[in-house]
PDB file of C-alpha atoms in Angstrom:
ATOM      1  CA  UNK T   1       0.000   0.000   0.000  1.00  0.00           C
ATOM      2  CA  UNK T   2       1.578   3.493  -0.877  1.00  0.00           C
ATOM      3  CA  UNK T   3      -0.350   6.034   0.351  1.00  0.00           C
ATOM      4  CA  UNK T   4       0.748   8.729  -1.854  1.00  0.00           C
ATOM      5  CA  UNK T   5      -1.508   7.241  -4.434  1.00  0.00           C
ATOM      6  CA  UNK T   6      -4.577   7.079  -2.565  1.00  0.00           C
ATOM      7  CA  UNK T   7      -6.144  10.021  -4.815  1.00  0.00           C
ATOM      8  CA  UNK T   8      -4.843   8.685  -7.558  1.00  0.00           C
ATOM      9  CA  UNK T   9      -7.638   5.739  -9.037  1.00  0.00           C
ATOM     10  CA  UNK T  10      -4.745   4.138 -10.889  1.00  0.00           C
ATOM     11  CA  UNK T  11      -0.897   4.349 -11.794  1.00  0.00           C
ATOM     12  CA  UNK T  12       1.786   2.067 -13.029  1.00  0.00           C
ATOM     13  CA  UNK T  13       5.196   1.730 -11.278  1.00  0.00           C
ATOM     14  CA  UNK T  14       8.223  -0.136 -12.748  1.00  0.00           C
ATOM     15  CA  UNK T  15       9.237  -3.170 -11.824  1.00  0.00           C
ATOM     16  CA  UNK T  16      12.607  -4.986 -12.229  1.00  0.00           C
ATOM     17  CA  UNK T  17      12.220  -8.842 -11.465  1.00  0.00           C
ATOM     18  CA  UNK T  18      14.754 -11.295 -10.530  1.00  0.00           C
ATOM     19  CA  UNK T  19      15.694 -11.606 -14.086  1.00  0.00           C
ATOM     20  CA  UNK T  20      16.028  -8.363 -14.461  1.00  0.00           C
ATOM     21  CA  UNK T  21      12.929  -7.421 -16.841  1.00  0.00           C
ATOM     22  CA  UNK T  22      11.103  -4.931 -16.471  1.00  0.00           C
ATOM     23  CA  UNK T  23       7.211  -5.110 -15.750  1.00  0.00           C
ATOM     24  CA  UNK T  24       4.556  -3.250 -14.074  1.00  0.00           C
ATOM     25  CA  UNK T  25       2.912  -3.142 -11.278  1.00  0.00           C
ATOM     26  CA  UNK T  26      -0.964  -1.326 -11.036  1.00  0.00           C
ATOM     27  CA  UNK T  27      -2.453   0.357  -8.444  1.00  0.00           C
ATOM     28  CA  UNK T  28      -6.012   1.200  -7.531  1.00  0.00           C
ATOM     29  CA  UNK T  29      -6.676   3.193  -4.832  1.00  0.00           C
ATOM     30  CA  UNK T  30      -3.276   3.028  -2.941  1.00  0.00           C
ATOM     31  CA  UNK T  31      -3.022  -0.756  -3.480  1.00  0.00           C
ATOM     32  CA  UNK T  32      -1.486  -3.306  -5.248  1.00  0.00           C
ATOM     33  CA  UNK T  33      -1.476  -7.123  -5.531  1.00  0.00           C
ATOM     34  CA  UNK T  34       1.588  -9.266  -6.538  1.00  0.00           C
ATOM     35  CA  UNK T  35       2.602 -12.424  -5.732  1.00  0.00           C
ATOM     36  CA  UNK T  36       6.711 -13.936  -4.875  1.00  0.00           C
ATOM     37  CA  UNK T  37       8.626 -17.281  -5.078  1.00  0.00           C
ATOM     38  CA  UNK T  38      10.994 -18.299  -3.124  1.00  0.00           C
ATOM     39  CA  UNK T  39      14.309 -15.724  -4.266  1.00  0.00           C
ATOM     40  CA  UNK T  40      12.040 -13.866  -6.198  1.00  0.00           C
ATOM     41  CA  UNK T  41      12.567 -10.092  -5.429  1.00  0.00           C
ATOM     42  CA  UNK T  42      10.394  -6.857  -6.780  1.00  0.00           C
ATOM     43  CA  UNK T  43      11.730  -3.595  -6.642  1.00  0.00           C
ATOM     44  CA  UNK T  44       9.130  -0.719  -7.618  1.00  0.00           C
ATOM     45  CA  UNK T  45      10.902   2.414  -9.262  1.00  0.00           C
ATOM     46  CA  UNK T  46       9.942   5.862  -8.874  1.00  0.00           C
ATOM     47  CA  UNK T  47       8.254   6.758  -6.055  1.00  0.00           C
ATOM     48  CA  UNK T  48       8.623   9.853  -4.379  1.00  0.00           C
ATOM     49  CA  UNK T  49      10.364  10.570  -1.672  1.00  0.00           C
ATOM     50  CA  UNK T  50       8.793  10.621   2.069  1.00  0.00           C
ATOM     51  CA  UNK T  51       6.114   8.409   0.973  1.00  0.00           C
ATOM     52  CA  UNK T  52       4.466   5.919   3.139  1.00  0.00           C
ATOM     53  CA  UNK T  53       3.922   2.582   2.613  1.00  0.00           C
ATOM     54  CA  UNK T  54       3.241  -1.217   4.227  1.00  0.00           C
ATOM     55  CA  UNK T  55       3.784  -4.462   3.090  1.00  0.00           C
ATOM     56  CA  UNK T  56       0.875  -7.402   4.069  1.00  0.00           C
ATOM     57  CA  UNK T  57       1.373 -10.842   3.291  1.00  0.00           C
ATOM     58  CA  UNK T  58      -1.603 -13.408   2.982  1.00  0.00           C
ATOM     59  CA  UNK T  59      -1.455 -15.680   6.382  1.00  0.00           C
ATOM     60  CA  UNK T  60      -0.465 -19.142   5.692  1.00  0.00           C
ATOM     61  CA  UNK T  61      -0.387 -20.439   8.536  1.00  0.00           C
ATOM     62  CA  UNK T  62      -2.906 -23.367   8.218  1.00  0.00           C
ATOM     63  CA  UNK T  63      -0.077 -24.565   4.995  1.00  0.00           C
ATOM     64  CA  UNK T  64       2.166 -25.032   8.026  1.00  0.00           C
ATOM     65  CA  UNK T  65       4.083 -21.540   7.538  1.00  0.00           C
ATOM     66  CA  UNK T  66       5.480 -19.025   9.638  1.00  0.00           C
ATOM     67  CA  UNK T  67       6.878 -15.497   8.899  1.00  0.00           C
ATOM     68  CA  UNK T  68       9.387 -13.458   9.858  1.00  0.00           C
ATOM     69  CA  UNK T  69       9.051  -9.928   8.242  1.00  0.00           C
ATOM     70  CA  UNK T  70      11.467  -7.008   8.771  1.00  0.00           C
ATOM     71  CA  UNK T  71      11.102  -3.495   7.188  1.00  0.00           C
ATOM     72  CA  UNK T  72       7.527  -4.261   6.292  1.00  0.00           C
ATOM     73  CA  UNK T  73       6.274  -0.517   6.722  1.00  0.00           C
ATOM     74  CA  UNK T  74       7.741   2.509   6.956  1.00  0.00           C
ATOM     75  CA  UNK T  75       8.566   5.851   4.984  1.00  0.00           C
ATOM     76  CA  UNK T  76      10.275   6.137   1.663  1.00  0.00           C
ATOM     77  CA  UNK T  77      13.809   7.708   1.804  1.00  0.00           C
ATOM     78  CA  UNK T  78      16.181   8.680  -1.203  1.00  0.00           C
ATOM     79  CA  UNK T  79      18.129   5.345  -0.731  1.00  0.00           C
ATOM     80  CA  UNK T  80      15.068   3.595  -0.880  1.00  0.00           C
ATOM     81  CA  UNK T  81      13.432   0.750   1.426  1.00  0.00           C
ATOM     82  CA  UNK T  82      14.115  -2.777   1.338  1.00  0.00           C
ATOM     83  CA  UNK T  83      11.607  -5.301   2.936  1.00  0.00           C
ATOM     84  CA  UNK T  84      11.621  -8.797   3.233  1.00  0.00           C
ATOM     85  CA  UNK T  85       9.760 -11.723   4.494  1.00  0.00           C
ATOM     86  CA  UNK T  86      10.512 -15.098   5.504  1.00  0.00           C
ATOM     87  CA  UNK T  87       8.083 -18.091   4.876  1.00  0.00           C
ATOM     88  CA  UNK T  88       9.353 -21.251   7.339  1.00  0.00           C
ATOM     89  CA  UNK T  89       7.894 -24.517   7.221  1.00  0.00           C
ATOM     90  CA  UNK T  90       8.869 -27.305   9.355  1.00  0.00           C
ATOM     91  CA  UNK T  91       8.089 -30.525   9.578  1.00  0.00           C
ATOM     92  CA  UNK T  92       8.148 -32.725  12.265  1.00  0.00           C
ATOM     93  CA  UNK T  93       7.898 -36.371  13.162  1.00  0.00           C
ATOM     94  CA  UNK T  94       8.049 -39.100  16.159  1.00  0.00           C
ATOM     95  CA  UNK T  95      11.242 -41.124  17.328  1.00  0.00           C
ATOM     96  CA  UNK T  96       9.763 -44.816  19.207  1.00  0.00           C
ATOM     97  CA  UNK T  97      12.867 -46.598  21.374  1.00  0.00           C
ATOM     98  CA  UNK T  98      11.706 -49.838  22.520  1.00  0.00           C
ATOM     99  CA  UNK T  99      13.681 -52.211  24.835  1.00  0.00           C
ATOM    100  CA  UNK T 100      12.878 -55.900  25.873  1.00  0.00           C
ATOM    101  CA  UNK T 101      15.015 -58.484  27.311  1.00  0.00           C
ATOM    102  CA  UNK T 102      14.495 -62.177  26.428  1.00  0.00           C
ATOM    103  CA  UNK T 103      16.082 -65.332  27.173  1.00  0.00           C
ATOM    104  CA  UNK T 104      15.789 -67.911  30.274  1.00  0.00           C
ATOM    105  CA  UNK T 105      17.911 -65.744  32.023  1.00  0.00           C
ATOM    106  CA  UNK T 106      16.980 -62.801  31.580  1.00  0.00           C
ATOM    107  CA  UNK T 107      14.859 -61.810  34.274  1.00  0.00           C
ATOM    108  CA  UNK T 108      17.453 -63.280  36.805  1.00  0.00           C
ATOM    109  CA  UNK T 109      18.259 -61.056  39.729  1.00  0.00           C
ATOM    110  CA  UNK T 110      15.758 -58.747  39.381  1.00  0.00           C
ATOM    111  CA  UNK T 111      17.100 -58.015  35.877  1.00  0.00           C
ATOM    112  CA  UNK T 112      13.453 -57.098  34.616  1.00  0.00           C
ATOM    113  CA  UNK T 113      13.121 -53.870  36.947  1.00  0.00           C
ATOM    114  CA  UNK T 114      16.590 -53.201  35.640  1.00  0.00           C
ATOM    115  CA  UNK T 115      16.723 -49.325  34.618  1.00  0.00           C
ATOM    116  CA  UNK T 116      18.817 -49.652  31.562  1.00  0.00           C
ATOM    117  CA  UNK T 117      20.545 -46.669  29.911  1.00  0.00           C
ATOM    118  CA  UNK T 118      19.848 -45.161  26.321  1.00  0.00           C
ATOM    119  CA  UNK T 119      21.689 -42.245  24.485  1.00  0.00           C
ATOM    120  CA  UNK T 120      20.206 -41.007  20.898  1.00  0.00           C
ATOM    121  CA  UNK T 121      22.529 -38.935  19.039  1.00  0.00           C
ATOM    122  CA  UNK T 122      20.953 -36.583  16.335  1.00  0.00           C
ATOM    123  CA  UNK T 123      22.897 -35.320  13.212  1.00  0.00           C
ATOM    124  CA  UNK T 124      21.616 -31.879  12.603  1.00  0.00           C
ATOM    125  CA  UNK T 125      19.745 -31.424   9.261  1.00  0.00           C
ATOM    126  CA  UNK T 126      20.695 -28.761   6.247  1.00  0.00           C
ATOM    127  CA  UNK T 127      18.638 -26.492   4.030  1.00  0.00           C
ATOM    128  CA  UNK T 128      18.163 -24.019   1.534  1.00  0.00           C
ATOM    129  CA  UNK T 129      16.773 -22.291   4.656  1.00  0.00           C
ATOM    130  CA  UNK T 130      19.602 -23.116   7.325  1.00  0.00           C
ATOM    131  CA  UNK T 131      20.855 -25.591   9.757  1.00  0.00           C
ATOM    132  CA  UNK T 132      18.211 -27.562  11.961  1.00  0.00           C
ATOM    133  CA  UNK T 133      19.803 -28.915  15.509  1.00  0.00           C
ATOM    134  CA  UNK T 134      17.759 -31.230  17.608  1.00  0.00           C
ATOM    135  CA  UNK T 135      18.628 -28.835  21.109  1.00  0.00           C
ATOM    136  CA  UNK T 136      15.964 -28.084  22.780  1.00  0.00           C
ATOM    137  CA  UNK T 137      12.541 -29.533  25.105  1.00  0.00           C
ATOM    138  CA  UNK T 138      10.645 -32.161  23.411  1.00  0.00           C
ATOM    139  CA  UNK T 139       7.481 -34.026  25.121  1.00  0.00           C
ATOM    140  CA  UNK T 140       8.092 -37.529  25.376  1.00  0.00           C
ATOM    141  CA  UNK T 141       5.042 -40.526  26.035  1.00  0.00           C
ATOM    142  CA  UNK T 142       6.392 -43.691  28.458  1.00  0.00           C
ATOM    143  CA  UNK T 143       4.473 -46.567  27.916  1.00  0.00           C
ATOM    144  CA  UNK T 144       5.024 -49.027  30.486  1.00  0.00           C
ATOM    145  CA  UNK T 145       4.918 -53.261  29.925  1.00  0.00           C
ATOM    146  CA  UNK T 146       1.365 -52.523  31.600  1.00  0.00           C
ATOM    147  CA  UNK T 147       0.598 -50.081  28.543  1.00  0.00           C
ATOM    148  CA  UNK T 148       0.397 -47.308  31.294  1.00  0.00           C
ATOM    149  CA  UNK T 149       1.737 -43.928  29.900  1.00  0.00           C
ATOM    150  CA  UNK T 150       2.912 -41.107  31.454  1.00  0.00           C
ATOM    151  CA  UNK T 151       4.511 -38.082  30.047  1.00  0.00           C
ATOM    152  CA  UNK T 152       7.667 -36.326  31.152  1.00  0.00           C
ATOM    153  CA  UNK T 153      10.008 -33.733  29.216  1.00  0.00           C
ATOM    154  CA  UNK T 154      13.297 -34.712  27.484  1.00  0.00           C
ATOM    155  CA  UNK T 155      16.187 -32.159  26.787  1.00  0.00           C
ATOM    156  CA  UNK T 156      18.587 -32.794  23.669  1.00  0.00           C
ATOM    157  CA  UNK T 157      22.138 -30.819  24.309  1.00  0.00           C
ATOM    158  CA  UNK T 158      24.395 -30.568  21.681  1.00  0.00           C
ATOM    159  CA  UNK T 159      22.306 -32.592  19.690  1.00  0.00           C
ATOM    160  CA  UNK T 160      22.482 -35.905  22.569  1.00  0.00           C
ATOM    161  CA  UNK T 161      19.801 -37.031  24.666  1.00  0.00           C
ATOM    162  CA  UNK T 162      20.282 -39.811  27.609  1.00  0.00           C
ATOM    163  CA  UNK T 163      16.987 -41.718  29.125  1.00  0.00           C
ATOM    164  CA  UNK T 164      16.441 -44.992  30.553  1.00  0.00           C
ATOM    165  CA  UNK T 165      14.413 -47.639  29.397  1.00  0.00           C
ATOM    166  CA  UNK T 166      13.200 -51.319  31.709  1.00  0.00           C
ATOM    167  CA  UNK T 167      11.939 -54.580  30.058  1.00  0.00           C
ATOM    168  CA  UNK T 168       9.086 -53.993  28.366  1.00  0.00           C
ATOM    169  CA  UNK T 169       9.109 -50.047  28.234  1.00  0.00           C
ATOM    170  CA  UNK T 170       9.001 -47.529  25.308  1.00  0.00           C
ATOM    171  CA  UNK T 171       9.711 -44.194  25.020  1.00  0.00           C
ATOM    172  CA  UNK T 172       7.914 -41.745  22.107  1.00  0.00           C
ATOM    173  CA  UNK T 173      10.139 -38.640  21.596  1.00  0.00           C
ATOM    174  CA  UNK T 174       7.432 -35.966  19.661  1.00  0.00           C
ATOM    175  CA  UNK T 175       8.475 -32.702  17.901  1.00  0.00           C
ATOM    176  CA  UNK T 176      11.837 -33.849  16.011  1.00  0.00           C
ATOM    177  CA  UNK T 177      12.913 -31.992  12.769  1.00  0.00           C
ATOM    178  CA  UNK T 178      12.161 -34.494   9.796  1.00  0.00           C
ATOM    179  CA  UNK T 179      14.915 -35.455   7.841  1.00  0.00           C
ATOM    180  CA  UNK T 180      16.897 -35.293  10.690  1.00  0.00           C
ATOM    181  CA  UNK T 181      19.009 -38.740  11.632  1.00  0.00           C
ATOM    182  CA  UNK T 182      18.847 -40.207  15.317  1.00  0.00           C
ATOM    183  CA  UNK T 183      20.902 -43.044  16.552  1.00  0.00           C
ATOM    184  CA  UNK T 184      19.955 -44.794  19.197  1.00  0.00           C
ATOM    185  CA  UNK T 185      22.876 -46.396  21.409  1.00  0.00           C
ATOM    186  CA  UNK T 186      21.954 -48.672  24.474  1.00  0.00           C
ATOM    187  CA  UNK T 187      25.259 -49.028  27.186  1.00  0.00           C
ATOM    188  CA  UNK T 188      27.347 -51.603  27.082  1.00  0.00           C
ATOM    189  CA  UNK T 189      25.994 -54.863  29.300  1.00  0.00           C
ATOM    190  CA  UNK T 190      28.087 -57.531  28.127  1.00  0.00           C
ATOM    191  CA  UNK T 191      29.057 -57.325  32.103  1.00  0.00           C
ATOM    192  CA  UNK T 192      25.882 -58.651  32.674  1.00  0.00           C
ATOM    193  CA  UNK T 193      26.246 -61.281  29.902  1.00  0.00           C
ATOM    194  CA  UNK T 194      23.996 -60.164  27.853  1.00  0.00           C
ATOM    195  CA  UNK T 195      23.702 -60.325  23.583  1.00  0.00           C
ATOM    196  CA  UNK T 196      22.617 -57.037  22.472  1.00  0.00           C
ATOM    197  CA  UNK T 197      20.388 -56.646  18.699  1.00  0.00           C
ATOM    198  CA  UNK T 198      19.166 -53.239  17.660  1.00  0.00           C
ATOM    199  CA  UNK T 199      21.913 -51.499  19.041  1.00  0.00           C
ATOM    200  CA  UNK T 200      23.009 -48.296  17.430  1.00  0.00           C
ATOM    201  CA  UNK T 201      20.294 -48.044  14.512  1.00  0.00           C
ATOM    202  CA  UNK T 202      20.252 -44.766  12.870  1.00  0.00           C
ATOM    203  CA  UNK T 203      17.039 -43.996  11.193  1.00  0.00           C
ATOM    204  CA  UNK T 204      15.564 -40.214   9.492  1.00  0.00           C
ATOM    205  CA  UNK T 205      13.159 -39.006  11.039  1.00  0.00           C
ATOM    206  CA  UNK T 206      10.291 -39.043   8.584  1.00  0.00           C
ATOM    207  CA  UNK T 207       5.928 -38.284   8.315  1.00  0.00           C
ATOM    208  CA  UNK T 208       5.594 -41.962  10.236  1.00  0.00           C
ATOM    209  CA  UNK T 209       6.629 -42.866  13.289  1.00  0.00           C
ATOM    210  CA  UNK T 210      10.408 -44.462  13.209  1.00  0.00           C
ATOM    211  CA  UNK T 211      10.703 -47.429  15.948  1.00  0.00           C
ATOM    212  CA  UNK T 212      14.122 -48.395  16.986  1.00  0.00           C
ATOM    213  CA  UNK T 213      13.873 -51.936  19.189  1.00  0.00           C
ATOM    214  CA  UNK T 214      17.023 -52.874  21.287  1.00  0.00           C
ATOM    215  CA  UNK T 215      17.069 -56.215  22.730  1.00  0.00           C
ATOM    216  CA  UNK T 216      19.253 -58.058  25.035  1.00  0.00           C
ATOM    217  CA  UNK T 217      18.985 -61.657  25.015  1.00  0.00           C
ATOM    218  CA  UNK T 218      20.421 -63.754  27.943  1.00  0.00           C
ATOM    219  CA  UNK T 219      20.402 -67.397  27.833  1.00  0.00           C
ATOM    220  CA  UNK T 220      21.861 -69.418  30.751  1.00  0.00           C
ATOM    221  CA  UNK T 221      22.542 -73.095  31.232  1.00  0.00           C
ATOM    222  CA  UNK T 222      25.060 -75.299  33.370  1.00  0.00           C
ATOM    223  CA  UNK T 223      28.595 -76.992  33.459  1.00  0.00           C
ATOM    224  CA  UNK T 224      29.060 -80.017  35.503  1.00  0.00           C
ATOM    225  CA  UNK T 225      32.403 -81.544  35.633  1.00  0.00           C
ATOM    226  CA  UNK T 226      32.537 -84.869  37.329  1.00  0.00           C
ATOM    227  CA  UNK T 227      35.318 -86.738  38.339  1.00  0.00           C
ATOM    228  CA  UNK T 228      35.989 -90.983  38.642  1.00  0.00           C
ATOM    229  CA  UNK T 229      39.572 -92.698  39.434  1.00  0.00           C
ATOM    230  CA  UNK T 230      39.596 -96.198  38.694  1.00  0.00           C
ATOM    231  CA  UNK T 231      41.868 -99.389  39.089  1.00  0.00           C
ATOM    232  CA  UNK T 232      43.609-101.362  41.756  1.00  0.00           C
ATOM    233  CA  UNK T 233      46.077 -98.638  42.583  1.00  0.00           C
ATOM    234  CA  UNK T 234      43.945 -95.440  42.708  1.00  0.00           C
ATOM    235  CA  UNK T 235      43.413 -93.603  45.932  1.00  0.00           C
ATOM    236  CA  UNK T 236      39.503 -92.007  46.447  1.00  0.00           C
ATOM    237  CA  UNK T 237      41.040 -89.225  48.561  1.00  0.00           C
ATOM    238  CA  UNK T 238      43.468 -87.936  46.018  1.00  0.00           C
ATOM    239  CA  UNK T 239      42.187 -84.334  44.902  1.00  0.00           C
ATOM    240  CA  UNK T 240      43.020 -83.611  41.173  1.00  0.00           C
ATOM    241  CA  UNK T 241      43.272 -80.319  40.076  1.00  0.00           C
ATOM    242  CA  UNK T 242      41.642 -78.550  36.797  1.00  0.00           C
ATOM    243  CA  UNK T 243      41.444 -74.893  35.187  1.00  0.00           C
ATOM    244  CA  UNK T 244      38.587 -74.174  33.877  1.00  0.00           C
ATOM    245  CA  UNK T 245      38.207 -71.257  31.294  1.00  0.00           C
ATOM    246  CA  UNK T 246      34.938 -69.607  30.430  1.00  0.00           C
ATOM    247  CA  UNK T 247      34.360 -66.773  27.671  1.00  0.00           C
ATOM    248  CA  UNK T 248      31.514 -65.114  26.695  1.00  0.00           C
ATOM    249  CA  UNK T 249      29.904 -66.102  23.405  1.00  0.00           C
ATOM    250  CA  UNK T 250      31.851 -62.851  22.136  1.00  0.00           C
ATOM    251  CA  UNK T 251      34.699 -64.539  22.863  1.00  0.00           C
ATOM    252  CA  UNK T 252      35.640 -62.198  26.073  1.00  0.00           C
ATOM    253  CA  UNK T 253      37.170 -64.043  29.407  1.00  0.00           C
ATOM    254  CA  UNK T 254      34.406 -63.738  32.008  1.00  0.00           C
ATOM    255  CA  UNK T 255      35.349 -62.518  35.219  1.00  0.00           C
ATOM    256  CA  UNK T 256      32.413 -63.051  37.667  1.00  0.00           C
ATOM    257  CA  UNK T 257      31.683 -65.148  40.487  1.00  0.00           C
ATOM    258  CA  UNK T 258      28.986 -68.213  39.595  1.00  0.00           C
TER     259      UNK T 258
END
């Protein structure tokens, strides 16, 4: 709107488009409508000096867009008056970390109420627009292995965020950029002689729901070694020793007491 032209019932002012043609631009009545891409600029030529003018953009918010304006009114000066506005759309999508823990042993010593510890490690996603880090507070669901929920607030700090996770639990992490990439890394347990499967998925966040599912699986069974002397010379009460060595499926020594 340039209200200079207000008397005027209509006038044409130059305009030099991104490509550098010239068109025209008409007013009626102090108004005119025209309509930008994205790095499409219009500069209007001509107008006189002290003028007054303001800049409206259509609301788009229900398309999902927000806008940042600067220099969107003011007064016409003899270096002129640049405005711009900024259309952001963001999309967002869901992050699921399950964890279960299977196996005839795995519910040993109280191994089911185990609190065990997650860290998910998001790789900050790049646009025309700018950089998109995962700081910030995001609302998370826990779903217990009742199906109870409960919500709570998780914070992401340079782009890491730590929670813990018992059998049977899940944890819905709302809000994230899409396009963004999560991995999800579970601490190391092979103390507790567990096999771990799921751990450190990456995934991109996307319009559906991604699910990472970490498992630990911990099967247990028994050694017995027995012991018989035989013949006319052998002697019951002689004690015969043995060394016994005992690794991990992985192939690591154990060092625990059975």
């Amino acid at each position: 709107t340039l209200d200079y032209l207000k008397d005027v019932e209509t006038e044409t002012v130059k305009v030099i488009n991104s490509q550098g043609q010239v068109e025209g631009v008409e007013f009626k009545n102090g108004e005119a409508h025209i309509s930008l891409k994205h790095n499409q600029t219009l500069t209007l030529k001509d107008i006189l000096a002290d003028a007054t003018y303001q800049v409206v953009e259509d609301d788009y918010l229900q398309d999902g867009y927000t806008t940042t304006k600067t220099n969107d009114q003011g007064q016409i000066t003899g270096k002129g008056a640049d405005c711009k506005f900024i259309n952001e759309r963001v999309l967002r999508g869901d992050l699921i970390v399950k964890k279960t823990i299977n196996g005839n042993g795995a519910t040993q010593y109280g191994r089911e109420d185990k609190a065990y510890e997650f860290t998910v490690t998001f790789t900050p996603y790049t646009n025309f627009v700018g950089t998109y880090n995962a700081d910030g507070d995001y609302t998370a669901t826990r779903t217990d292995k009742d199906g109870n929920t409960t919500t709570e607030t998780l914070t992401v700090t340079g782009n890491i965020a730590t929670f813990t996770l018992k059998h049977d639990e899940s944890l819905s992490i709302s809000g994230l950029y899409q396009r963004m990439k999560a991995k999800v890394s579970e601490n190391d347990y092979l103390s507790d002689a567990y096999m771990t499967t799921g751990n450190d998925q990456e995934v991109t966040i996307g319009e559906q729901p991604q699910t990472v599912t970490v498992q630990n699986m911990r099967n247990i069974g028994s050694l017995m070694v027995q012991k018989a002397v035989e013949g006319n010379g052998a002697d019951k009460e002689d004690a015969f020793t043995f060394v016994i060595t005992l690794k991990t499926p992985d192939g690591v020594a154990v060092d625990r007491k059975y």
